[in-house]
Amino acid sequence: MTEQEQILFACVDNCCYFKLRGALRYTNATGMDDLVERLFSHHTGCHRVVVDLNEASFMDSTYIGLLAGLARYCQLQQLPRPTLFSTNAEVNELLFSLRLEQAFDIVQQPTHQVFAMAAIGTQQYTEQQQGEMILRAHEALIALNDSNKSQFQPVVDLLKQQLK
């Protein structure tokens, strides 16, 4: 599986559908970050969001923070809570430990998508842009709940110091 195949996207009947595969790390998160920024900065026809993690084998805190940011965008745009599908027990444990059920409707079963999806490749971010993406992701995790704040505030403080 190449990096381009890790993020698949389609917008069908005003539903934005993300399919994320493999090991999802900050090193391959630029495509997802760029896609989410473009989608919600241009008032697209996206009225509902679905995220399929059934083929995700691992997620780091940056990627989970990107998901938290996606949920925040939905809330700000007054869209319904996004739906997240995941059958991987390890991924689910991480999602629930970071309280993503507060921002997503998590469905622990497979999806049966039957439409074509476009592969989204990684974007060329500068070191500064990548640092800002990681900072935004961790700030989104902190905004989700207080237990995340105690866990990720030192990371945020360090990133802010390094990005000056």
CSV table of N, CA and C in Angstrom, one decimal:
chain,number,residue,atom,x,y,z
A,1,MET,N,0.8,-1.2,0.0
A,1,MET,CA,0.0,0.0,0.0
A,1,MET,C,0.9,1.2,0.0
A,2,THR,N,0.7,2.1,-0.9
A,2,THR,CA,1.5,3.4,-1.0
A,2,THR,C,0.8,4.4,-0.1
A,3,GLU,N,1.6,5.5,0.1
A,3,GLU,CA,1.0,6.6,0.9
A,3,GLU,C,-0.2,7.2,0.2
A,4,GLN,N,-0.3,7.2,-1.2
A,4,GLN,CA,-1.4,7.7,-1.9
A,4,GLN,C,-2.7,6.9,-1.6
A,5,GLU,N,-2.5,5.7,-1.3
A,5,GLU,CA,-3.7,4.8,-1.0
A,5,GLU,C,-4.1,4.8,0.4
A,6,GLN,N,-3.4,5.6,1.3
A,6,GLN,CA,-3.8,5.6,2.7
A,6,GLN,C,-5.0,6.5,2.9
A,7,ILE,N,-5.3,7.5,2.1
A,7,ILE,CA,-6.4,8.4,2.2
A,7,ILE,C,-7.2,8.3,1.0
A,8,LEU,N,-8.5,7.9,1.1
A,8,LEU,CA,-9.4,7.9,0.0
A,8,LEU,C,-10.5,8.8,0.3
A,9,PHE,N,-11.1,9.5,-0.7
A,9,PHE,CA,-12.1,10.5,-0.4
A,9,PHE,C,-13.2,10.5,-1.5
A,10,ALA,N,-14.4,10.7,-1.1
A,10,ALA,CA,-15.5,10.9,-2.1
A,10,ALA,C,-16.5,11.8,-1.4
A,11,CYS,N,-17.2,12.5,-2.3
A,11,CYS,CA,-18.3,13.3,-1.8
A,11,CYS,C,-19.5,12.8,-2.6
A,12,VAL,N,-20.5,12.1,-2.0
A,12,VAL,CA,-21.6,11.5,-2.6
A,12,VAL,C,-22.9,12.0,-1.9
A,13,ASP,N,-23.8,12.5,-2.7
A,13,ASP,CA,-25.1,13.0,-2.1
A,13,ASP,C,-24.8,13.9,-0.9
A,14,ASN,N,-23.9,14.9,-1.0
A,14,ASN,CA,-23.6,15.8,0.1
A,14,ASN,C,-23.0,15.2,1.3
A,15,CYS,N,-22.5,13.9,1.2
A,15,CYS,CA,-21.8,13.3,2.3
A,15,CYS,C,-20.3,13.1,1.9
A,16,CYS,N,-19.5,13.7,2.8
A,16,CYS,CA,-18.0,13.6,2.6
A,16,CYS,C,-17.6,12.3,3.3
A,17,TYR,N,-17.0,11.4,2.5
A,17,TYR,CA,-16.6,10.1,3.0
A,17,TYR,C,-15.1,10.0,2.9
A,18,PHE,N,-14.5,9.7,4.1
A,18,PHE,CA,-13.0,9.5,4.2
A,18,PHE,C,-12.8,8.1,4.5
A,19,LYS,N,-11.9,7.4,3.8
A,19,LYS,CA,-11.5,6.1,4.1
A,19,LYS,C,-10.0,6.1,4.4
A,20,LEU,N,-9.6,5.8,5.6
A,20,LEU,CA,-8.2,5.9,6.0
A,20,LEU,C,-7.6,4.5,6.3
A,21,ARG,N,-6.5,4.2,5.7
A,21,ARG,CA,-5.9,2.9,5.7
A,21,ARG,C,-4.5,2.9,6.3
A,22,GLY,N,-4.1,1.7,6.8
A,22,GLY,CA,-2.7,1.5,7.2
A,22,GLY,C,-2.3,2.2,8.5
A,23,ALA,N,-1.0,2.4,8.6
A,23,ALA,CA,-0.4,3.1,9.8
A,23,ALA,C,-0.5,4.6,9.5
A,24,LEU,N,-1.3,5.3,10.3
A,24,LEU,CA,-1.6,6.7,10.1
A,24,LEU,C,-0.8,7.5,11.1
A,25,ARG,N,0.3,8.2,10.6
A,25,ARG,CA,1.2,8.9,11.4
A,25,ARG,C,1.3,10.3,10.9
A,26,TYR,N,1.9,11.2,11.8
A,26,TYR,CA,2.1,12.6,11.4
A,26,TYR,C,2.9,12.7,10.2
A,27,THR,N,3.8,11.7,9.9
A,27,THR,CA,4.7,11.8,8.7
A,27,THR,C,3.9,11.6,7.4
A,28,ASN,N,2.7,11.1,7.5
A,28,ASN,CA,1.8,10.9,6.3
A,28,ASN,C,0.5,11.6,6.4
A,29,ALA,N,0.4,12.6,7.3
A,29,ALA,CA,-0.9,13.3,7.6
A,29,ALA,C,-1.1,14.5,6.8
A,30,THR,N,-0.2,15.0,6.0
A,30,THR,CA,-0.3,16.3,5.3
A,30,THR,C,-1.4,16.2,4.3
A,31,GLY,N,-1.7,15.1,3.6
A,31,GLY,CA,-2.8,15.0,2.7
A,31,GLY,C,-4.1,15.1,3.4
A,32,MET,N,-4.3,14.5,4.5
A,32,MET,CA,-5.5,14.6,5.3
A,32,MET,C,-5.7,16.0,5.8
A,33,ASP,N,-4.7,16.6,6.3
A,33,ASP,CA,-4.8,18.0,6.8
A,33,ASP,C,-5.2,19.0,5.7
A,34,ASP,N,-4.5,18.9,4.6
A,34,ASP,CA,-4.8,19.7,3.4
A,34,ASP,C,-6.2,19.5,2.9
A,35,LEU,N,-6.6,18.3,2.8
A,35,LEU,CA,-8.0,18.0,2.3
A,35,LEU,C,-9.0,18.6,3.3
A,36,VAL,N,-8.9,18.4,4.6
A,36,VAL,CA,-9.9,19.0,5.5
A,36,VAL,C,-9.9,20.5,5.5
A,37,GLU,N,-8.7,21.1,5.4
A,37,GLU,CA,-8.6,22.6,5.3
A,37,GLU,C,-9.3,23.1,4.1
A,38,ARG,N,-9.1,22.4,2.9
A,38,ARG,CA,-9.7,22.9,1.7
A,38,ARG,C,-11.2,22.7,1.7
A,39,LEU,N,-11.7,21.5,2.2
A,39,LEU,CA,-13.1,21.3,2.3
A,39,LEU,C,-13.9,22.3,3.1
A,40,PHE,N,-13.3,22.6,4.2
A,40,PHE,CA,-14.1,23.5,5.1
A,40,PHE,C,-13.8,24.9,5.0
A,41,SER,N,-12.8,25.3,4.2
A,41,SER,CA,-12.6,26.7,4.0
A,41,SER,C,-13.3,27.2,2.8
A,42,HIS,N,-13.9,26.4,2.0
A,42,HIS,CA,-14.5,26.8,0.8
A,42,HIS,C,-16.0,26.4,0.8
A,43,HIS,N,-16.7,26.2,1.9
A,43,HIS,CA,-18.1,26.0,2.0
A,43,HIS,C,-18.6,25.0,0.9
A,44,THR,N,-18.0,23.8,0.9
A,44,THR,CA,-18.4,22.8,-0.1
A,44,THR,C,-19.8,22.3,0.2
A,45,GLY,N,-20.3,21.4,-0.6
A,45,GLY,CA,-21.6,20.9,-0.4
A,45,GLY,C,-21.6,19.7,0.6
A,46,CYS,N,-20.7,19.7,1.5
A,46,CYS,CA,-20.6,18.7,2.5
A,46,CYS,C,-21.5,18.9,3.6
A,47,HIS,N,-22.6,18.1,3.7
A,47,HIS,CA,-23.6,18.2,4.8
A,47,HIS,C,-23.5,17.1,5.8
A,48,ARG,N,-22.7,16.2,5.6
A,48,ARG,CA,-22.5,15.0,6.5
A,48,ARG,C,-21.1,14.5,6.3
A,49,VAL,N,-20.5,14.0,7.4
A,49,VAL,CA,-19.1,13.4,7.3
A,49,VAL,C,-19.1,12.0,7.8
A,50,VAL,N,-18.5,11.1,7.1
A,50,VAL,CA,-18.3,9.7,7.5
A,50,VAL,C,-16.8,9.4,7.4
A,51,VAL,N,-16.2,8.8,8.4
A,51,VAL,CA,-14.8,8.4,8.4
A,51,VAL,C,-14.8,6.9,8.6
A,52,ASP,N,-14.1,6.2,7.7
A,52,ASP,CA,-14.0,4.7,7.8
A,52,ASP,C,-12.6,4.4,8.1
A,53,LEU,N,-12.4,3.9,9.4
A,53,LEU,CA,-11.1,3.5,9.8
A,53,LEU,C,-10.9,1.9,9.9
A,54,ASN,N,-11.8,1.2,9.2
A,54,ASN,CA,-11.8,-0.2,9.3
A,54,ASN,C,-10.5,-0.8,8.8
A,55,GLU,N,-9.8,-0.2,7.9
A,55,GLU,CA,-8.5,-0.7,7.4
A,55,GLU,C,-7.3,0.0,8.0
A,56,ALA,N,-7.5,0.8,9.1
A,56,ALA,CA,-6.4,1.5,9.8
A,56,ALA,C,-5.8,0.5,10.8
A,57,SER,N,-4.5,0.4,10.7
A,57,SER,CA,-3.8,-0.5,11.6
A,57,SER,C,-3.2,0.2,12.8
A,58,PHE,N,-3.0,1.5,12.7
A,58,PHE,CA,-2.4,2.3,13.8
A,58,PHE,C,-2.7,3.8,13.5
A,59,MET,N,-2.8,4.5,14.6
A,59,MET,CA,-3.0,6.0,14.5
A,59,MET,C,-2.2,6.7,15.6
A,60,ASP,N,-1.4,7.7,15.3
A,60,ASP,CA,-0.7,8.4,16.3
A,60,ASP,C,-1.6,9.6,16.8
A,61,SER,N,-1.1,10.3,17.8
A,61,SER,CA,-2.0,11.4,18.4
A,61,SER,C,-2.2,12.5,17.4
A,62,THR,N,-1.3,12.8,16.5
A,62,THR,CA,-1.5,13.8,15.5
A,62,THR,C,-2.7,13.5,14.6
A,63,TYR,N,-2.7,12.2,14.1
A,63,TYR,CA,-3.9,11.8,13.3
A,63,TYR,C,-5.2,11.9,14.0
A,64,ILE,N,-5.2,11.4,15.3
A,64,ILE,CA,-6.4,11.5,16.1
A,64,ILE,C,-6.8,12.9,16.3
A,65,GLY,N,-5.8,13.8,16.5
A,65,GLY,CA,-6.1,15.2,16.6
A,65,GLY,C,-6.7,15.8,15.3
A,66,LEU,N,-6.2,15.3,14.1
A,66,LEU,CA,-6.8,15.8,12.9
A,66,LEU,C,-8.3,15.4,12.8
A,67,LEU,N,-8.6,14.2,13.3
A,67,LEU,CA,-10.0,13.7,13.4
A,67,LEU,C,-10.8,14.6,14.3
A,68,ALA,N,-10.2,14.9,15.5
A,68,ALA,CA,-10.9,15.8,16.4
A,68,ALA,C,-11.2,17.2,15.8
A,69,GLY,N,-10.2,17.7,15.0
A,69,GLY,CA,-10.4,18.9,14.3
A,69,GLY,C,-11.5,18.8,13.2
A,70,LEU,N,-11.6,17.7,12.6
A,70,LEU,CA,-12.6,17.5,11.6
A,70,LEU,C,-14.0,17.5,12.3
A,71,ALA,N,-14.1,16.9,13.4
A,71,ALA,CA,-15.4,17.0,14.2
A,71,ALA,C,-15.7,18.4,14.6
A,72,ARG,N,-14.6,19.2,15.0
A,72,ARG,CA,-14.8,20.6,15.4
A,72,ARG,C,-15.4,21.4,14.2
A,73,TYR,N,-14.8,21.1,13.0
A,73,TYR,CA,-15.3,21.8,11.8
A,73,TYR,C,-16.8,21.5,11.6
A,74,CYS,N,-17.1,20.3,11.7
A,74,CYS,CA,-18.5,19.9,11.6
A,74,CYS,C,-19.4,20.7,12.6
A,75,GLN,N,-19.0,20.8,13.8
A,75,GLN,CA,-19.7,21.5,14.8
A,75,GLN,C,-19.8,23.0,14.5
A,76,LEU,N,-18.7,23.6,14.0
A,76,LEU,CA,-18.8,25.0,13.7
A,76,LEU,C,-19.7,25.3,12.5
A,77,GLN,N,-19.7,24.3,11.5
A,77,GLN,CA,-20.6,24.5,10.4
A,77,GLN,C,-22.0,24.0,10.6
A,78,GLN,N,-22.3,23.6,11.9
A,78,GLN,CA,-23.6,23.2,12.3
A,78,GLN,C,-24.1,22.0,11.5
A,79,LEU,N,-23.1,21.1,11.2
A,79,LEU,CA,-23.4,19.8,10.6
A,79,LEU,C,-23.7,18.8,11.7
A,80,PRO,N,-24.3,17.7,11.3
A,80,PRO,CA,-24.5,16.6,12.3
A,80,PRO,C,-23.2,16.0,12.7
A,81,ARG,N,-23.1,15.4,13.9
A,81,ARG,CA,-21.9,14.8,14.4
A,81,ARG,C,-21.4,13.8,13.3
A,82,PRO,N,-20.1,13.8,13.0
A,82,PRO,CA,-19.6,12.8,12.0
A,82,PRO,C,-19.7,11.4,12.6
A,83,THR,N,-19.8,10.5,11.6
A,83,THR,CA,-19.9,9.1,12.0
A,83,THR,C,-18.5,8.5,11.7
A,84,LEU,N,-18.0,7.6,12.6
A,84,LEU,CA,-16.7,7.0,12.5
A,84,LEU,C,-16.9,5.5,12.6
A,85,PHE,N,-16.5,4.8,11.6
A,85,PHE,CA,-16.6,3.3,11.6
A,85,PHE,C,-15.2,2.7,11.9
A,86,SER,N,-15.1,1.8,12.8
A,86,SER,CA,-13.8,1.2,13.1
A,86,SER,C,-14.1,-0.2,13.8
A,87,THR,N,-13.5,-1.2,13.2
A,87,THR,CA,-13.6,-2.6,13.8
A,87,THR,C,-12.3,-3.0,14.4
A,88,ASN,N,-11.2,-2.2,14.4
A,88,ASN,CA,-9.9,-2.6,14.9
A,88,ASN,C,-9.9,-2.3,16.4
A,89,ALA,N,-9.8,-3.3,17.2
A,89,ALA,CA,-9.8,-3.2,18.7
A,89,ALA,C,-8.8,-2.2,19.2
A,90,GLU,N,-7.6,-2.3,18.7
A,90,GLU,CA,-6.5,-1.4,19.2
A,90,GLU,C,-6.8,0.1,18.9
A,91,VAL,N,-7.3,0.3,17.6
A,91,VAL,CA,-7.6,1.7,17.2
A,91,VAL,C,-8.8,2.1,18.1
A,92,ASN,N,-9.8,1.3,18.3
A,92,ASN,CA,-11.0,1.7,19.1
A,92,ASN,C,-10.6,2.0,20.5
A,93,GLU,N,-9.7,1.2,21.1
A,93,GLU,CA,-9.2,1.5,22.4
A,93,GLU,C,-8.6,2.9,22.5
A,94,LEU,N,-7.8,3.3,21.5
A,94,LEU,CA,-7.2,4.6,21.5
A,94,LEU,C,-8.2,5.7,21.3
A,95,LEU,N,-9.2,5.5,20.4
A,95,LEU,CA,-10.2,6.5,20.2
A,95,LEU,C,-11.0,6.7,21.4
A,96,PHE,N,-11.4,5.7,22.2
A,96,PHE,CA,-12.2,5.9,23.4
A,96,PHE,C,-11.4,6.4,24.5
A,97,SER,N,-10.1,6.1,24.6
A,97,SER,CA,-9.2,6.6,25.7
A,97,SER,C,-9.0,8.1,25.5
A,98,LEU,N,-9.1,8.6,24.3
A,98,LEU,CA,-8.9,10.0,24.0
A,98,LEU,C,-10.3,10.7,23.8
A,99,ARG,N,-11.3,10.0,24.2
A,99,ARG,CA,-12.7,10.5,24.2
A,99,ARG,C,-13.3,11.0,22.9
A,100,LEU,N,-12.9,10.4,21.8
A,100,LEU,CA,-13.5,10.8,20.5
A,100,LEU,C,-15.0,10.5,20.4
A,101,GLU,N,-15.5,9.6,21.3
A,101,GLU,CA,-16.9,9.4,21.3
A,101,GLU,C,-17.7,10.6,21.7
A,102,GLN,N,-17.0,11.6,22.2
A,102,GLN,CA,-17.7,12.9,22.5
A,102,GLN,C,-17.9,13.7,21.3
A,103,ALA,N,-17.2,13.4,20.2
A,103,ALA,CA,-17.2,14.3,19.0
A,103,ALA,C,-17.8,13.5,17.8
A,104,PHE,N,-17.7,12.2,17.9
A,104,PHE,CA,-18.1,11.3,16.8
A,104,PHE,C,-19.2,10.3,17.2
A,105,ASP,N,-20.0,9.9,16.3
A,105,ASP,CA,-20.8,8.7,16.6
A,105,ASP,C,-19.9,7.5,16.1
A,106,ILE,N,-19.4,6.7,17.0
A,106,ILE,CA,-18.5,5.6,16.7
A,106,ILE,C,-19.3,4.3,16.5
A,107,VAL,N,-19.2,3.7,15.3
A,107,VAL,CA,-19.8,2.5,15.0
A,107,VAL,C,-18.8,1.4,14.8
A,108,GLN,N,-18.8,0.4,15.6
A,108,GLN,CA,-17.8,-0.6,15.6
A,108,GLN,C,-18.3,-1.8,14.7
A,109,GLN,N,-18.4,-1.5,13.5
A,109,GLN,CA,-18.8,-2.5,12.5
A,109,GLN,C,-18.3,-2.1,11.1
A,110,PRO,N,-18.3,-3.0,10.2
A,110,PRO,CA,-17.8,-2.7,8.8
A,110,PRO,C,-18.7,-1.8,8.1
A,111,THR,N,-18.2,-1.1,7.1
A,111,THR,CA,-19.0,-0.3,6.2
A,111,THR,C,-19.1,-1.1,4.9
A,112,HIS,N,-20.0,-0.7,4.1
A,112,HIS,CA,-20.2,-1.4,2.8
A,112,HIS,C,-20.3,-0.3,1.7
A,113,GLN,N,-19.3,0.5,1.5
A,113,GLN,CA,-19.3,1.5,0.5
A,113,GLN,C,-19.2,0.9,-0.9
A,114,VAL,N,-20.0,1.5,-1.8
A,114,VAL,CA,-20.1,1.0,-3.1
A,114,VAL,C,-19.8,2.0,-4.2
A,115,PHE,N,-19.1,3.0,-3.9
A,115,PHE,CA,-18.8,4.1,-4.8
A,115,PHE,C,-17.3,4.3,-5.0
A,116,ALA,N,-16.9,4.9,-6.1
A,116,ALA,CA,-15.5,5.1,-6.4
A,116,ALA,C,-15.0,6.2,-5.5
A,117,MET,N,-13.7,6.1,-5.0
A,117,MET,CA,-13.1,7.1,-4.2
A,117,MET,C,-11.8,7.5,-4.8
A,118,ALA,N,-11.4,8.8,-4.6
A,118,ALA,CA,-10.2,9.3,-5.1
A,118,ALA,C,-9.1,9.2,-4.1
A,119,ALA,N,-7.9,8.8,-4.5
A,119,ALA,CA,-6.8,8.7,-3.6
A,119,ALA,C,-6.2,10.1,-3.4
A,120,ILE,N,-5.9,10.4,-2.1
A,120,ILE,CA,-5.4,11.7,-1.8
A,120,ILE,C,-3.9,11.5,-1.3
A,121,GLY,N,-3.0,12.2,-2.0
A,121,GLY,CA,-1.6,12.0,-1.7
A,121,GLY,C,-1.1,13.0,-0.7
A,122,THR,N,0.1,12.7,-0.1
A,122,THR,CA,0.7,13.6,0.8
A,122,THR,C,1.0,14.9,0.1
A,123,GLN,N,1.0,16.0,0.9
A,123,GLN,CA,1.4,17.3,0.4
A,123,GLN,C,2.8,17.7,0.9
A,124,GLN,N,3.4,18.5,0.1
A,124,GLN,CA,4.8,19.0,0.5
A,124,GLN,C,4.6,20.1,1.5
A,125,TYR,N,4.8,19.8,2.7
A,125,TYR,CA,4.8,20.9,3.8
A,125,TYR,C,6.2,21.2,4.1
A,126,THR,N,6.4,22.5,4.4
A,126,THR,CA,7.7,22.9,5.0
A,126,THR,C,7.7,22.3,6.4
A,127,GLU,N,8.9,22.4,7.0
A,127,GLU,CA,9.0,22.0,8.4
A,127,GLU,C,8.1,22.8,9.3
A,128,GLN,N,8.0,24.1,9.0
A,128,GLN,CA,7.1,25.0,9.8
A,128,GLN,C,5.7,24.6,9.6
A,129,GLN,N,5.2,24.4,8.4
A,129,GLN,CA,3.8,24.0,8.2
A,129,GLN,C,3.5,22.6,8.8
A,130,GLN,N,4.4,21.7,8.8
A,130,GLN,CA,4.2,20.4,9.5
A,130,GLN,C,4.1,20.6,11.0
A,131,GLY,N,5.0,21.5,11.5
A,131,GLY,CA,4.9,21.8,13.0
A,131,GLY,C,3.6,22.4,13.3
A,132,GLU,N,3.1,23.3,12.5
A,132,GLU,CA,1.8,24.0,12.7
A,132,GLU,C,0.6,23.0,12.7
A,133,MET,N,0.7,22.0,11.7
A,133,MET,CA,-0.3,21.0,11.6
A,133,MET,C,-0.3,20.1,12.9
A,134,ILE,N,0.8,19.7,13.4
A,134,ILE,CA,0.9,18.9,14.6
A,134,ILE,C,0.4,19.7,15.8
A,135,LEU,N,0.7,21.0,15.9
A,135,LEU,CA,0.2,21.8,16.9
A,135,LEU,C,-1.3,21.9,16.9
A,136,ARG,N,-1.9,22.2,15.7
A,136,ARG,CA,-3.4,22.3,15.6
A,136,ARG,C,-4.0,21.0,16.0
A,137,ALA,N,-3.4,19.9,15.6
A,137,ALA,CA,-4.0,18.6,15.9
A,137,ALA,C,-4.0,18.3,17.4
A,138,HIS,N,-3.0,18.7,18.1
A,138,HIS,CA,-2.9,18.4,19.5
A,138,HIS,C,-3.8,19.5,20.3
A,139,GLU,N,-3.9,20.7,19.8
A,139,GLU,CA,-4.8,21.6,20.4
A,139,GLU,C,-6.3,21.1,20.2
A,140,ALA,N,-6.6,20.5,19.1
A,140,ALA,CA,-7.9,19.9,18.9
A,140,ALA,C,-8.2,18.8,19.9
A,141,LEU,N,-7.2,18.0,20.2
A,141,LEU,CA,-7.3,16.9,21.2
A,141,LEU,C,-7.5,17.5,22.6
A,142,ILE,N,-6.8,18.6,22.9
A,142,ILE,CA,-7.0,19.2,24.2
A,142,ILE,C,-8.4,19.8,24.4
A,143,ALA,N,-8.9,20.4,23.3
A,143,ALA,CA,-10.2,21.0,23.3
A,143,ALA,C,-11.3,20.0,23.5
A,144,LEU,N,-11.0,18.8,23.2
A,144,LEU,CA,-12.0,17.7,23.4
A,144,LEU,C,-12.4,17.5,24.8
A,145,ASN,N,-11.4,17.4,25.7
A,145,ASN,CA,-11.8,17.2,27.1
A,145,ASN,C,-10.6,17.4,28.0
A,146,ASP,N,-10.8,17.5,29.3
A,146,ASP,CA,-9.8,17.9,30.3
A,146,ASP,C,-8.7,16.8,30.5
A,147,SER,N,-9.1,15.5,30.4
A,147,SER,CA,-8.1,14.5,30.6
A,147,SER,C,-7.1,14.5,29.4
A,148,ASN,N,-7.5,14.9,28.2
A,148,ASN,CA,-6.5,15.1,27.1
A,148,ASN,C,-5.6,16.3,27.4
A,149,LYS,N,-6.1,17.3,28.1
A,149,LYS,CA,-5.3,18.5,28.3
A,149,LYS,C,-4.1,18.1,29.2
A,150,SER,N,-4.3,17.3,30.2
A,150,SER,CA,-3.2,17.0,31.1
A,150,SER,C,-2.2,16.1,30.3
A,151,GLN,N,-2.6,15.3,29.4
A,151,GLN,CA,-1.8,14.4,28.6
A,151,GLN,C,-1.0,15.2,27.5
A,152,PHE,N,-1.6,16.2,26.9
A,152,PHE,CA,-1.0,16.8,25.7
A,152,PHE,C,-0.6,18.2,25.8
A,153,GLN,N,-0.9,18.9,26.9
A,153,GLN,CA,-0.5,20.3,27.1
A,153,GLN,C,1.1,20.4,27.0
A,154,PRO,N,1.9,19.5,27.6
A,154,PRO,CA,3.3,19.6,27.5
A,154,PRO,C,3.8,19.6,26.0
A,155,VAL,N,3.1,18.8,25.2
A,155,VAL,CA,3.5,18.7,23.8
A,155,VAL,C,3.1,20.0,23.1
A,156,VAL,N,1.9,20.6,23.4
A,156,VAL,CA,1.5,21.8,22.8
A,156,VAL,C,2.5,23.0,23.2
A,157,ASP,N,2.8,23.0,24.5
A,157,ASP,CA,3.8,24.0,25.0
A,157,ASP,C,5.1,23.9,24.3
A,158,LEU,N,5.6,22.7,24.1
A,158,LEU,CA,6.9,22.5,23.5
A,158,LEU,C,6.8,23.0,22.0
A,159,LEU,N,5.8,22.5,21.3
A,159,LEU,CA,5.6,22.9,19.9
A,159,LEU,C,5.5,24.4,19.7
A,160,LYS,N,4.7,25.1,20.6
A,160,LYS,CA,4.6,26.5,20.5
A,160,LYS,C,6.0,27.2,20.7
A,161,GLN,N,6.8,26.7,21.6
A,161,GLN,CA,8.1,27.2,21.8
A,161,GLN,C,9.0,27.0,20.6
A,162,GLN,N,8.9,25.8,20.0
A,162,GLN,CA,9.8,25.5,18.9
A,162,GLN,C,9.3,26.3,17.6
A,163,LEU,N,8.1,26.6,17.5
A,163,LEU,CA,7.6,27.2,16.3
A,163,LEU,C,7.7,28.8,16.3
A,164,LYS,N,8.2,29.3,17.4
A,164,LYS,CA,8.4,30.8,17.4
A,164,LYS,C,9.4,31.2,16.4
